[in-house]
Amino acid sequence: MNKALVLHGPNLNLLGTRQPEIYGFESLDDINNSLYEKAAVNGWDIRARQSNHEGELIDLIQAARLDGTAAIIINPAAYTHTSVAILDALNAFEGTVIEVHLSNVHKRESFRHHSYVSLRADGVIAGLGGQGYLAALDAVIKAASKS
């Protein structure tokens, strides 16, 4: 069975209640449950984790290098714009990496227009809300079927 790791960065545990006009009304559990369902139908094992701590996200990325994980879907949230450390960890991961953002970061403050993670990502999805995660999973499944 193919394995994917879904990482949700800081403050995403507040989805559905934090600035829903920007991030929507779906909770993190809603998004993860949709991913689990889609993954199961397609023969994939999904592990979803959220952390407000940069080091914990890095530890999860490093562990994925060794446990047979084929892909990482990551919404680094605010770490997108600040974390060279997450970029370095992703650069050490050999599988597919898809970066996801709920909002269209290019319609927001200028500091959100830069992403360190994009330097490693095989694809970037922004502005589709929770559907962006499902689109990322579709891309991961398609990439794996070609290899």
Coordinates of N, CA and C in Angstrom, one line a residue:
M1 N 0.8 -1.2 0.0 CA 0.0 0.0 0.0 C 0.9 1.2 0.0
N2 N 0.6 2.2 -0.8 CA 1.3 3.5 -0.9 C 1.0 4.3 0.4
K3 N 2.0 5.0 0.8 CA 1.8 5.8 2.0 C 2.1 7.3 1.7
A4 N 1.2 8.2 2.3 CA 1.4 9.6 2.2 C 1.3 10.2 3.6
L5 N 2.1 11.3 3.8 CA 2.0 12.0 5.1 C 1.4 13.4 4.7
V6 N 0.4 13.8 5.5 CA -0.2 15.1 5.3 C 0.2 15.9 6.6
L7 N 0.8 17.0 6.4 CA 1.3 17.9 7.5 C 0.5 19.2 7.4
H8 N 0.0 19.6 8.6 CA -0.7 20.8 8.7 C 0.1 21.7 9.7
G9 N 0.5 22.9 9.3 CA 1.3 23.7 10.2 C 0.5 24.5 11.2
P10 N 1.2 25.5 11.8 CA 0.6 26.2 12.9 C -0.7 26.9 12.7
N11 N -1.5 26.8 13.7 CA -2.9 27.4 13.7 C -3.9 26.7 12.9
L12 N -3.5 25.7 12.2 CA -4.5 25.0 11.3 C -5.4 24.1 12.2
N13 N -5.1 23.9 13.5 CA -6.0 23.2 14.4 C -7.2 24.1 14.7
L14 N -7.2 25.3 14.3 CA -8.3 26.3 14.6 C -9.2 26.4 13.4
L15 N -9.0 25.6 12.4 CA -9.8 25.7 11.2 C -11.3 25.6 11.5
G16 N -12.1 26.4 10.8 CA -13.5 26.4 11.0 C -14.0 27.4 12.0
T17 N -13.1 27.9 12.8 CA -13.4 28.9 13.8 C -12.5 30.1 13.7
R18 N -11.3 30.0 13.1 CA -10.4 31.1 13.0 C -10.5 31.7 11.6
Q19 N -10.9 33.0 11.5 CA -11.0 33.7 10.3 C -11.7 32.9 9.2
P20 N -12.9 32.4 9.4 CA -13.6 31.6 8.4 C -13.8 32.3 7.0
E21 N -13.8 33.7 7.1 CA -13.9 34.4 5.8 C -12.6 34.2 4.9
I22 N -11.5 33.8 5.5 CA -10.3 33.6 4.8 C -10.1 32.1 4.6
Y23 N -10.3 31.3 5.7 CA -9.9 29.9 5.7 C -11.1 28.9 5.6
G24 N -12.3 29.4 5.6 CA -13.4 28.6 5.4 C -14.0 28.0 6.7
F25 N -15.1 27.3 6.6 CA -15.8 26.8 7.7 C -15.5 25.3 8.0
E26 N -14.7 24.6 7.1 CA -14.3 23.3 7.4 C -13.3 23.2 8.5
S27 N -13.5 22.2 9.3 CA -12.6 21.9 10.4 C -11.4 21.1 9.9
L28 N -10.4 21.0 10.7 CA -9.2 20.1 10.3 C -9.7 18.7 10.2
D29 N -10.5 18.3 11.1 CA -11.1 16.9 11.1 C -11.9 16.7 9.8
D30 N -12.7 17.7 9.4 CA -13.4 17.5 8.1 C -12.4 17.3 6.9
I31 N -11.4 18.1 6.9 CA -10.4 17.9 5.8 C -9.7 16.5 5.9
N32 N -9.3 16.2 7.1 CA -8.6 14.9 7.2 C -9.5 13.7 6.9
N33 N -10.8 13.8 7.3 CA -11.7 12.7 7.0 C -11.9 12.5 5.5
S34 N -12.0 13.6 4.8 CA -12.1 13.6 3.4 C -10.9 12.9 2.7
L35 N -9.7 13.3 3.3 CA -8.5 12.7 2.8 C -8.5 11.2 3.0
Y36 N -8.8 10.8 4.3 CA -8.8 9.4 4.6 C -9.7 8.6 3.7
E37 N -10.9 9.1 3.5 CA -11.9 8.4 2.6 C -11.4 8.3 1.2
K38 N -10.9 9.3 0.6 CA -10.3 9.3 -0.8 C -9.1 8.4 -0.8
A39 N -8.3 8.4 0.2 CA -7.1 7.5 0.2 C -7.5 6.1 0.2
A40 N -8.4 5.7 1.1 CA -8.9 4.3 1.2 C -9.4 3.8 -0.1
V41 N -10.2 4.6 -0.8 CA -10.8 4.2 -2.1 C -9.7 3.9 -3.1
N42 N -8.6 4.6 -3.0 CA -7.5 4.5 -4.0 C -6.4 3.7 -3.5
G43 N -6.5 3.0 -2.4 CA -5.5 2.1 -1.9 C -4.3 2.7 -1.3
W44 N -4.5 3.9 -0.7 CA -3.4 4.6 -0.1 C -3.6 4.7 1.5
D45 N -2.5 4.7 2.2 CA -2.6 4.9 3.6 C -2.1 6.3 3.9
I46 N -3.0 7.1 4.5 CA -2.7 8.5 4.8 C -2.5 8.7 6.3
R47 N -1.5 9.4 6.7 CA -1.3 9.8 8.1 C -1.3 11.3 8.1
A48 N -2.2 11.9 8.9 CA -2.3 13.4 8.9 C -1.9 13.8 10.3
R49 N -1.0 14.8 10.3 CA -0.5 15.4 11.6 C -0.6 16.9 11.5
Q50 N -0.9 17.5 12.6 CA -0.9 19.0 12.8 C 0.1 19.3 13.9
S51 N 0.9 20.4 13.7 CA 1.7 20.8 14.8 C 1.9 22.3 14.7
N52 N 1.9 23.0 15.8 CA 2.3 24.4 15.9 C 3.8 24.6 16.1
H53 N 4.5 23.5 16.1 CA 6.0 23.5 16.4 C 6.8 23.1 15.2
E54 N 7.6 24.0 14.8 CA 8.5 23.8 13.6 C 9.3 22.5 13.7
G55 N 9.9 22.3 14.9 CA 10.8 21.1 15.1 C 10.0 19.8 14.9
E56 N 8.8 19.8 15.4 CA 8.0 18.6 15.3 C 7.6 18.3 13.8
L57 N 7.3 19.3 13.1 CA 7.1 19.1 11.6 C 8.4 18.5 10.9
I58 N 9.5 19.1 11.3 CA 10.8 18.6 10.7 C 11.0 17.1 11.1
D59 N 10.7 16.8 12.4 CA 10.9 15.4 12.8 C 10.0 14.4 12.0
L60 N 8.8 14.9 11.7 CA 7.9 14.0 10.9 C 8.4 13.9 9.5
I61 N 8.9 14.9 8.9 CA 9.4 14.9 7.6 C 10.6 13.9 7.5
Q62 N 11.5 14.0 8.5 CA 12.7 13.2 8.6 C 12.3 11.7 8.8
A63 N 11.3 11.4 9.6 CA 10.8 10.1 9.8 C 10.2 9.5 8.5
A64 N 9.6 10.3 7.7 CA 9.0 9.9 6.4 C 10.0 9.4 5.4
R65 N 11.3 9.9 5.6 CA 12.4 9.5 4.7 C 12.6 8.0 4.9
L66 N 12.3 7.4 6.1 CA 12.8 6.1 6.4 C 11.7 5.1 6.5
D67 N 10.4 5.5 6.4 CA 9.3 4.6 6.7 C 8.5 4.2 5.5
G68 N 9.0 4.5 4.3 CA 8.4 4.1 3.1 C 7.3 5.0 2.6
T69 N 7.3 6.2 3.1 CA 6.3 7.3 2.7 C 6.7 7.7 1.3
A70 N 5.7 7.6 0.4 CA 5.9 8.0 -1.0 C 5.7 9.5 -1.3
A71 N 4.9 10.2 -0.4 CA 4.6 11.6 -0.7 C 4.3 12.3 0.6
I72 N 4.6 13.6 0.5 CA 4.2 14.5 1.6 C 3.3 15.6 1.0
I73 N 2.1 15.8 1.6 CA 1.3 16.9 1.3 C 1.4 17.8 2.5
I74 N 1.9 19.1 2.3 CA 2.2 19.9 3.4 C 1.5 21.3 3.2
N75 N 0.9 21.7 4.3 CA 0.4 23.1 4.4 C 1.3 23.7 5.5
P76 N 2.4 24.3 5.2 CA 3.3 24.8 6.3 C 2.7 26.0 7.0
A77 N 1.6 26.6 6.5 CA 1.0 27.8 7.1 C 2.1 28.9 7.2
A78 N 2.2 29.5 8.3 CA 3.1 30.7 8.5 C 4.5 30.3 8.2
Y79 N 4.9 29.0 8.5 CA 6.3 28.6 8.2 C 6.6 28.6 6.7
T80 N 5.6 28.7 5.9 CA 5.9 28.8 4.5 C 6.8 29.9 4.2
H81 N 6.7 31.0 4.9 CA 7.4 32.3 4.5 C 8.6 32.5 5.4
T82 N 8.9 31.5 6.3 CA 10.0 31.8 7.2 C 11.0 30.6 7.4
S83 N 10.6 29.4 7.0 CA 11.3 28.2 7.5 C 12.2 27.6 6.4
V84 N 13.5 28.0 6.5 CA 14.5 27.3 5.7 C 14.7 25.9 6.3
A85 N 14.5 25.7 7.6 CA 14.7 24.4 8.2 C 13.7 23.4 7.6
I86 N 12.4 23.8 7.4 CA 11.5 22.9 6.8 C 11.9 22.6 5.3
L87 N 12.3 23.6 4.6 CA 12.8 23.4 3.3 C 14.0 22.4 3.3
D88 N 14.9 22.6 4.2 CA 16.1 21.6 4.2 C 15.6 20.2 4.5
A89 N 14.6 20.0 5.4 CA 14.1 18.7 5.7 C 13.4 18.1 4.5
L90 N 12.6 18.9 3.8 CA 11.9 18.4 2.6 C 12.9 18.1 1.5
N91 N 14.0 18.9 1.4 CA 15.1 18.6 0.4 C 15.7 17.2 0.6
A92 N 15.7 16.7 1.8 CA 16.2 15.4 2.1 C 15.3 14.3 1.9
F93 N 14.0 14.6 1.6 CA 12.9 13.6 1.3 C 12.9 13.4 -0.2
E94 N 12.9 12.1 -0.6 CA 13.0 11.8 -2.0 C 11.7 11.6 -2.7
G95 N 10.6 11.6 -2.0 CA 9.3 11.4 -2.6 C 8.7 12.6 -3.2
T96 N 7.5 12.5 -3.6 CA 6.7 13.7 -4.1 C 6.3 14.6 -2.9
V97 N 6.4 15.9 -3.2 CA 6.0 16.9 -2.2 C 5.0 17.9 -2.9
I98 N 3.8 18.0 -2.3 CA 2.8 19.0 -2.8 C 2.5 20.0 -1.7
E99 N 2.7 21.2 -2.0 CA 2.4 22.3 -1.0 C 1.0 22.8 -1.2
V100 N 0.2 22.9 -0.1 CA -1.2 23.3 -0.2 C -1.4 24.6 0.7
H101 N -2.2 25.5 0.2 CA -2.6 26.6 1.0 C -4.1 26.8 0.8
L102 N -4.9 27.0 1.9 CA -6.3 27.1 1.8 C -6.7 28.4 1.1
S103 N -6.0 29.5 1.4 CA -6.4 30.7 0.8 C -5.4 31.0 -0.4
N104 N -5.8 31.9 -1.3 CA -4.9 32.3 -2.4 C -3.9 33.3 -1.8
V105 N -2.8 32.8 -1.5 CA -1.8 33.6 -0.8 C -1.3 34.8 -1.7
H106 N -1.5 34.8 -3.0 CA -1.1 35.9 -3.9 C -2.1 37.0 -3.9
K107 N -3.3 36.8 -3.2 CA -4.3 37.9 -3.1 C -4.2 38.5 -1.7
R108 N -3.2 38.1 -0.9 CA -3.1 38.6 0.5 C -1.8 39.4 0.6
E109 N -1.4 39.7 1.9 CA -0.3 40.5 2.2 C 1.0 40.1 1.4
S110 N 1.8 41.1 1.0 CA 2.9 40.8 0.2 C 3.9 39.8 0.8
F111 N 4.0 39.8 2.1 CA 5.0 38.8 2.7 C 4.5 37.4 2.5
R112 N 3.3 37.1 2.2 CA 2.8 35.8 2.0 C 3.0 35.3 0.5
H113 N 3.6 36.2 -0.3 CA 3.8 35.8 -1.7 C 5.1 35.0 -1.8
H114 N 5.9 34.9 -0.9 CA 7.2 34.1 -0.9 C 7.0 32.9 -0.1
S115 N 7.4 31.8 -0.7 CA 7.4 30.5 -0.1 C 8.8 29.8 -0.2
Y116 N 9.4 29.5 0.9 CA 10.6 28.7 0.9 C 10.2 27.2 0.5
V117 N 9.1 26.7 0.9 CA 8.7 25.3 0.6 C 8.6 25.1 -0.9
S118 N 8.1 26.1 -1.6 CA 7.9 26.0 -3.1 C 9.2 25.7 -3.8
L119 N 10.3 26.0 -3.2 CA 11.6 25.7 -3.8 C 11.8 24.2 -3.9
R120 N 11.1 23.4 -3.1 CA 11.2 21.9 -3.1 C 10.0 21.3 -3.7
A121 N 8.8 21.9 -3.6 CA 7.6 21.3 -3.9 C 7.5 20.9 -5.4
D122 N 6.9 19.8 -5.7 CA 6.6 19.3 -7.0 C 5.4 20.0 -7.6
G123 N 4.6 20.5 -6.7 CA 3.4 21.2 -7.1 C 2.9 22.1 -6.0
V124 N 2.2 23.2 -6.3 CA 1.6 24.1 -5.3 C 0.2 24.3 -5.7
I125 N -0.7 24.2 -4.6 CA -2.1 24.4 -4.8 C -2.5 25.5 -3.8
A126 N -3.1 26.5 -4.2 CA -3.5 27.6 -3.3 C -4.9 28.1 -3.7
G127 N -5.7 28.5 -2.7 CA -7.0 29.2 -2.9 C -8.2 28.3 -3.1
L128 N -8.0 27.0 -3.0 CA -9.2 26.1 -3.2 C -9.8 25.6 -1.9
G129 N -9.4 26.2 -0.8 CA -9.9 25.7 0.5 C -9.5 24.3 0.7
G130 N -10.4 23.6 1.5 CA -10.1 22.2 1.8 C -10.0 21.3 0.5
Q131 N -10.6 21.7 -0.6 CA -10.5 20.9 -1.8 C -9.1 20.9 -2.3
G132 N -8.3 21.8 -1.9 CA -6.9 21.8 -2.3 C -6.1 20.6 -1.9
Y133 N -6.5 20.1 -0.7 CA -5.8 18.9 -0.2 C -6.2 17.7 -1.0
L134 N -7.5 17.6 -1.4 CA -7.9 16.5 -2.2 C -7.3 16.6 -3.6
A135 N -7.1 17.8 -4.2 CA -6.4 17.9 -5.4 C -5.0 17.5 -5.3
A136 N -4.4 17.8 -4.2 CA -3.0 17.4 -3.9 C -2.9 15.8 -3.9
L137 N -3.9 15.2 -3.2 CA -3.9 13.7 -3.1 C -4.1 13.1 -4.5
D138 N -4.9 13.7 -5.3 CA -5.1 13.3 -6.7 C -3.7 13.4 -7.5
A139 N -3.0 14.4 -7.3 CA -1.7 14.6 -7.9 C -0.7 13.6 -7.5
V140 N -0.7 13.3 -6.2 CA 0.2 12.3 -5.6 C -0.1 10.9 -6.2
I141 N -1.4 10.5 -6.2 CA -1.9 9.2 -6.7 C -1.5 9.1 -8.2
K142 N -1.7 10.1 -9.0 CA -1.3 10.1 -10.4 C 0.2 10.0 -10.6
A143 N 1.0 10.7 -9.8 CA 2.4 10.7 -9.9 C 2.9 9.3 -9.6
A144 N 2.3 8.6 -8.6 CA 2.8 7.3 -8.2 C 2.4 6.2 -9.3
S145 N 1.3 6.5 -10.0 CA 0.9 5.5 -11.0 C 1.8 5.6 -12.2
K146 N 2.5 6.7 -12.4 CA 3.4 6.9 -13.5 C 4.8 6.3 -13.3
S147 N 5.1 6.0 -12.0 CA 6.4 5.6 -11.7 C 6.5 4.1 -11.5

